[in-house]
PDB file of C-alpha atoms in Angstrom:
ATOM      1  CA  UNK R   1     106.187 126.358 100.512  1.00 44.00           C
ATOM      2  CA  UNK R   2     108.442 125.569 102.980  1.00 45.00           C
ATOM      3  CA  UNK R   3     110.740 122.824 102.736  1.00 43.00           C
ATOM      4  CA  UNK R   4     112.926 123.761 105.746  1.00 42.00           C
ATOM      5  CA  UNK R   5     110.243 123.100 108.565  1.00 44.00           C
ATOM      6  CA  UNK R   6     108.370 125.167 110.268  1.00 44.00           C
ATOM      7  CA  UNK R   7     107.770 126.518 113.352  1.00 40.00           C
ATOM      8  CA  UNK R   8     104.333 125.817 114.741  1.00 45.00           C
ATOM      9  CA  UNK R   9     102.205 127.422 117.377  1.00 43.00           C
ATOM     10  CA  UNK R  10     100.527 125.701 120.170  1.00 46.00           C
ATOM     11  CA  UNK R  11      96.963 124.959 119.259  1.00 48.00           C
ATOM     12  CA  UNK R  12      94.215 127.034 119.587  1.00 51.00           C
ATOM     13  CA  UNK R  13      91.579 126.632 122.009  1.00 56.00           C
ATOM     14  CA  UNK R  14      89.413 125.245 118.574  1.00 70.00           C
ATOM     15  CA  UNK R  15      91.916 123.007 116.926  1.00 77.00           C
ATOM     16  CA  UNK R  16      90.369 119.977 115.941  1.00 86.00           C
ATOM     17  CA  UNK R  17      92.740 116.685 115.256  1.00 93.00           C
ATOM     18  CA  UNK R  18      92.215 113.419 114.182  1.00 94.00           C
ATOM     19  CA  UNK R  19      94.957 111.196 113.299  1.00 96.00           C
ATOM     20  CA  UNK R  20      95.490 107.230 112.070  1.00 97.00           C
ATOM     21  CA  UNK R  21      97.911 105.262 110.130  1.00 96.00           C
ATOM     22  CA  UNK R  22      98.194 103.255 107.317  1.00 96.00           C
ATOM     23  CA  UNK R  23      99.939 100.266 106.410  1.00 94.00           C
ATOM     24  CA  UNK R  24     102.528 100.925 103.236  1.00 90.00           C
ATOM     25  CA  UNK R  25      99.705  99.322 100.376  1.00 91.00           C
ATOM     26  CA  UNK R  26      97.926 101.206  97.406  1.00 89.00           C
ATOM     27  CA  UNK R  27      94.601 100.668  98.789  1.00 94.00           C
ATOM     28  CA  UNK R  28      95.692 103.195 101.656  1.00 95.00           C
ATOM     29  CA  UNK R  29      95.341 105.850  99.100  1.00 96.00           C
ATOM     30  CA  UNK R  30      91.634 105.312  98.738  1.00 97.00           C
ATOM     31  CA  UNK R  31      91.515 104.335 102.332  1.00 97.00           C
ATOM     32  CA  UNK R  32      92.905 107.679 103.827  1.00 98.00           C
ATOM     33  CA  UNK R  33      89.913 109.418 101.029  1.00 97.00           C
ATOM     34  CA  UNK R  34      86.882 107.551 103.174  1.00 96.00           C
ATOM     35  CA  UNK R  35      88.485 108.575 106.297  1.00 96.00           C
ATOM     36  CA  UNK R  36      88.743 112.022 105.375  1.00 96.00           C
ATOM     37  CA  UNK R  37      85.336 112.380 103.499  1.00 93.00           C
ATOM     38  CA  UNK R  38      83.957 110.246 107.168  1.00 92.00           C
ATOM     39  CA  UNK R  39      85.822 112.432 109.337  1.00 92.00           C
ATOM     40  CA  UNK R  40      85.761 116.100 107.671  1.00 89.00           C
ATOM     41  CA  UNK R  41      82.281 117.779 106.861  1.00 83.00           C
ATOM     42  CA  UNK R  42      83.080 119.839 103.654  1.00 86.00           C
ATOM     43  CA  UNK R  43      81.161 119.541 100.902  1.00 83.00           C
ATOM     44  CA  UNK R  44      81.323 120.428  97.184  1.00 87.00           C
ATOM     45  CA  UNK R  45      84.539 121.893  95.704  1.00 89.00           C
ATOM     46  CA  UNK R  46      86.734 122.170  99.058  1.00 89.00           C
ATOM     47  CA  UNK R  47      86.038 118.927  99.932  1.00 91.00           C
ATOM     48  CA  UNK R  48      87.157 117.263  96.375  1.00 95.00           C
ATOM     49  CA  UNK R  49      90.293 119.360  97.027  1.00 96.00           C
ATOM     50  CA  UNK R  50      91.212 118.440 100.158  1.00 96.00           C
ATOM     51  CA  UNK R  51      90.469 114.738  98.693  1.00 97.00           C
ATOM     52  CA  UNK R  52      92.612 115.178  95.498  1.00 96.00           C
ATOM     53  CA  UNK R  53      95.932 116.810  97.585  1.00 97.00           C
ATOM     54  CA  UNK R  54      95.635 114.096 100.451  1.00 97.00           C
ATOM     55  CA  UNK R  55      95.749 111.644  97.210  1.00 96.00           C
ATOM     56  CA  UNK R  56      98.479 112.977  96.632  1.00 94.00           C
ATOM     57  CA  UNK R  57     100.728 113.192  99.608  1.00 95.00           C
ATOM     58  CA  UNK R  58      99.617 109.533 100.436  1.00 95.00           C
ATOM     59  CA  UNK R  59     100.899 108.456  96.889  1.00 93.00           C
ATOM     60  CA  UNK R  60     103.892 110.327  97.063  1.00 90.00           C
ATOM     61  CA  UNK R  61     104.953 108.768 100.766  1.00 93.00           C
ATOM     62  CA  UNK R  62     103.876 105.447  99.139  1.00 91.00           C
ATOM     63  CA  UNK R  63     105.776 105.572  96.660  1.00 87.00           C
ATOM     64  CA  UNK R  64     108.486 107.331  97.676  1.00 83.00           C
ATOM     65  CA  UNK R  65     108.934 107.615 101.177  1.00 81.00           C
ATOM     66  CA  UNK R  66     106.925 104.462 102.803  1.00 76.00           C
ATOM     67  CA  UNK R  67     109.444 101.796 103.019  1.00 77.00           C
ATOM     68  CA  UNK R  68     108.209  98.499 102.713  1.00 76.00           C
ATOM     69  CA  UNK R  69     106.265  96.809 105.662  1.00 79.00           C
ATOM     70  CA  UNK R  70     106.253 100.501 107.472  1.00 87.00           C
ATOM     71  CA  UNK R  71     103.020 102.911 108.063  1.00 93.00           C
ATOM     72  CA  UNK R  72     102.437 106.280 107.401  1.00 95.00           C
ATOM     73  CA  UNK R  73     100.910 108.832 109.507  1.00 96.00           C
ATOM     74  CA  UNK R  74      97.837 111.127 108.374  1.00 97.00           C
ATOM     75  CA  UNK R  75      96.445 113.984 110.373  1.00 97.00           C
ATOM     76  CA  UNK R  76      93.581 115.850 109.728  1.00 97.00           C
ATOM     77  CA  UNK R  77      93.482 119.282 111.878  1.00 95.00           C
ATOM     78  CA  UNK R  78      91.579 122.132 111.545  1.00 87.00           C
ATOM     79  CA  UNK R  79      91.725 125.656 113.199  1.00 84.00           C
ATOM     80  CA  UNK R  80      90.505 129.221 112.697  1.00 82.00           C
ATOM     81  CA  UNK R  81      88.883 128.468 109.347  1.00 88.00           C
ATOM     82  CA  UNK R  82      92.264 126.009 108.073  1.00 92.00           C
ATOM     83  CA  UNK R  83      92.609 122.335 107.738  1.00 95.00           C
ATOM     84  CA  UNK R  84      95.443 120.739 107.430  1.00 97.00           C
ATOM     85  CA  UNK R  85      96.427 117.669 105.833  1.00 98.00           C
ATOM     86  CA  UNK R  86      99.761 116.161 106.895  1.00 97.00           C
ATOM     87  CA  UNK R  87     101.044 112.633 105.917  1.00 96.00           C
ATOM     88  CA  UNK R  88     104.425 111.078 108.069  1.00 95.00           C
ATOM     89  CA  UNK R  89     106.375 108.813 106.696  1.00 94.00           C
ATOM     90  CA  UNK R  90     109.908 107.144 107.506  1.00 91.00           C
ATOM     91  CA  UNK R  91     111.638 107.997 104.102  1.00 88.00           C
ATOM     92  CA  UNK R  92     114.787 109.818 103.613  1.00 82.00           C
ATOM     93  CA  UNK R  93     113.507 111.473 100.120  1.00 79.00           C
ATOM     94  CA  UNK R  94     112.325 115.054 100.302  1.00 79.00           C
ATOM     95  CA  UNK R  95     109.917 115.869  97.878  1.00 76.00           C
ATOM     96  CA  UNK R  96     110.713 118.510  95.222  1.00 70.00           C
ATOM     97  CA  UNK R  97     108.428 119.833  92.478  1.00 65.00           C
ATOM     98  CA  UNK R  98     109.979 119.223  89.110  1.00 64.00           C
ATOM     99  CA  UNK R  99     108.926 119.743  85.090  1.00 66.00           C
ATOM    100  CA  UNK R 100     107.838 116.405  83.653  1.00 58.00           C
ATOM    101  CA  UNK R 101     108.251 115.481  79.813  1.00 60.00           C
ATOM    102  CA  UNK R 102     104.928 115.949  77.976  1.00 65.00           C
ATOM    103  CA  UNK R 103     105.625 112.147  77.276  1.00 69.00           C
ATOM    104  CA  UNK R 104     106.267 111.291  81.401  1.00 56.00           C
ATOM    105  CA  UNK R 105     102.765 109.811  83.791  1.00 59.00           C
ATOM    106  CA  UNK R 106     104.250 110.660  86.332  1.00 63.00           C
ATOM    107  CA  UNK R 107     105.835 114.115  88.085  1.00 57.00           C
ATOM    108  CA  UNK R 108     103.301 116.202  88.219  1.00 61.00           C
ATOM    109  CA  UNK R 109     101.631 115.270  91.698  1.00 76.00           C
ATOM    110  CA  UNK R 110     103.590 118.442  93.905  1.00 80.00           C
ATOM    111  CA  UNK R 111     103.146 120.787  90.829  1.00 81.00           C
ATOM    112  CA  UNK R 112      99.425 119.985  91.401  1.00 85.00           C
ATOM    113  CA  UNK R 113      99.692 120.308  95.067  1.00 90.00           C
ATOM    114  CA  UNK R 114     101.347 123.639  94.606  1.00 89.00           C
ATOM    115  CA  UNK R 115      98.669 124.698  92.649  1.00 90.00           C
ATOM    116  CA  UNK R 116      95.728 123.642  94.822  1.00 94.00           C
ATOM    117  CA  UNK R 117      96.927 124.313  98.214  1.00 96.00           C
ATOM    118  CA  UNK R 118      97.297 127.709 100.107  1.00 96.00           C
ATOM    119  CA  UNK R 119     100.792 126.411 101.518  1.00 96.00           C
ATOM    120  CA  UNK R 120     102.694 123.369 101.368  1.00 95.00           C
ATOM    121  CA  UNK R 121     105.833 122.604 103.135  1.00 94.00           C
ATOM    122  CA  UNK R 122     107.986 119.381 104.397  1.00 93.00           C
ATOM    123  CA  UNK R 123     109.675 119.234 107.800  1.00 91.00           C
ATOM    124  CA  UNK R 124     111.551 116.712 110.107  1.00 88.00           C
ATOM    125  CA  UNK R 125     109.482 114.430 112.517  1.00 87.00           C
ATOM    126  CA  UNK R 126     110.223 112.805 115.120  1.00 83.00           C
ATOM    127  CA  UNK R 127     112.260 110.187 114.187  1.00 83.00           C
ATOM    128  CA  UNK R 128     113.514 109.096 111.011  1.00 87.00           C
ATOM    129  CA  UNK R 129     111.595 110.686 108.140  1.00 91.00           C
ATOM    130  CA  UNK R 130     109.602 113.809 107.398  1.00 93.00           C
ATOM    131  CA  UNK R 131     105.947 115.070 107.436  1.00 95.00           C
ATOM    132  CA  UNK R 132     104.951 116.643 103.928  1.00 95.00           C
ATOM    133  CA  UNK R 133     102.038 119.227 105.002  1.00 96.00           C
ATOM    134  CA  UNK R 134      99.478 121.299 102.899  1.00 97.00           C
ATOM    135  CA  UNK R 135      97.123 124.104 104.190  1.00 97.00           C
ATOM    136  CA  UNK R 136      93.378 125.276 103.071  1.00 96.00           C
ATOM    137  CA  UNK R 137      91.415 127.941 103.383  1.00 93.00           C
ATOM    138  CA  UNK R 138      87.489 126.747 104.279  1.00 90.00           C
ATOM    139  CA  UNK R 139      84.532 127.384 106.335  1.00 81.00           C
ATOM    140  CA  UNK R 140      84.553 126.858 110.126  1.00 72.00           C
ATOM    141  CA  UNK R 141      83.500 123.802 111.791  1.00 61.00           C
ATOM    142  CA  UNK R 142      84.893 120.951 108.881  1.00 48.00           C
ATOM    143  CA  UNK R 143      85.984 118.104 111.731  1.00 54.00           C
ATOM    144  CA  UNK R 144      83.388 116.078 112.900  1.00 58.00           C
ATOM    145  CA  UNK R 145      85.656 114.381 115.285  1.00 52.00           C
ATOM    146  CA  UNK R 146      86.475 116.603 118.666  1.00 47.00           C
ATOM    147  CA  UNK R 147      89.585 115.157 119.814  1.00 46.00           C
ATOM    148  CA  UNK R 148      92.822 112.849 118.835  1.00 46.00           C
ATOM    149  CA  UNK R 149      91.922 109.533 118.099  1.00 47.00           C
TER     150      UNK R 149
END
């Protein structure tokens, strides 16, 4: 985890990206699921993964980060047997895992993330807010989509 940034190569000749936005609603939670299922081929187990951690970064910059009437950012990228899942948003708050209450619905979302994902980190973007990333192990070839979008 790595929740000062992080320093990132230049891509790799076989980095695959896709990126889109989504406007600040609940139904972009489900939303960003059909574009990922649409837009990454991985079946089975890593696939309901990915689904369930991009669930919850979208949620969490919803809820937390997206202020009202402003989009968030999703990329998908995958290189040298990675993807990457990375949601922008324009919020100051920095997400932090944290111990819910047995009694609490809610908290457990990065605790999940932590436990699912290979890494997980937050850095700056460009401009005001942050990008909250995760990283996963899975078989070569998972973007359908060549190029940026």
């Amino acid at each position: 985890m790595n929740h000062d940034g992080e320093q990132r190569d230049q891509p790799h000749q076989h980095t695959q990206r896709f990126t889109f936005r989504l406007p600040s609603h609940p139904r972009s939670v489900g939303r960003a699921r059909e574009v990922l299922h649409t837009e990454v081929d991985l079946p089975g187990d890593p696939g309901e993964t990915a689904a369930l951690l991009l669930s919850e970064l979208v949620t969490n910059a919803l809820r937390h980060g997206s202020p009202p009437g402003r989009e968030i950012a999703v990329t998908l990228e995958r290189a040298e047997g990675l993807l990457r899942l990375e949601v922008e948003d324009a919020g100051d708050y920095l997400p932090r895992p944290r111990t819910p209450d047995p009694e609490d619905e809610c908290g457990r979302g990065l605790a999940l993330v932590a436990a699912l994902a290979d890494d997980w980190g937050v850095a700056p973007r460009l401009g005001p807010g942050k990008r909250v990333w995760v990283t996963l192990k899975v078989p070569e070839r998972t973007l359908r989509a060549s190029s940026d979008r």
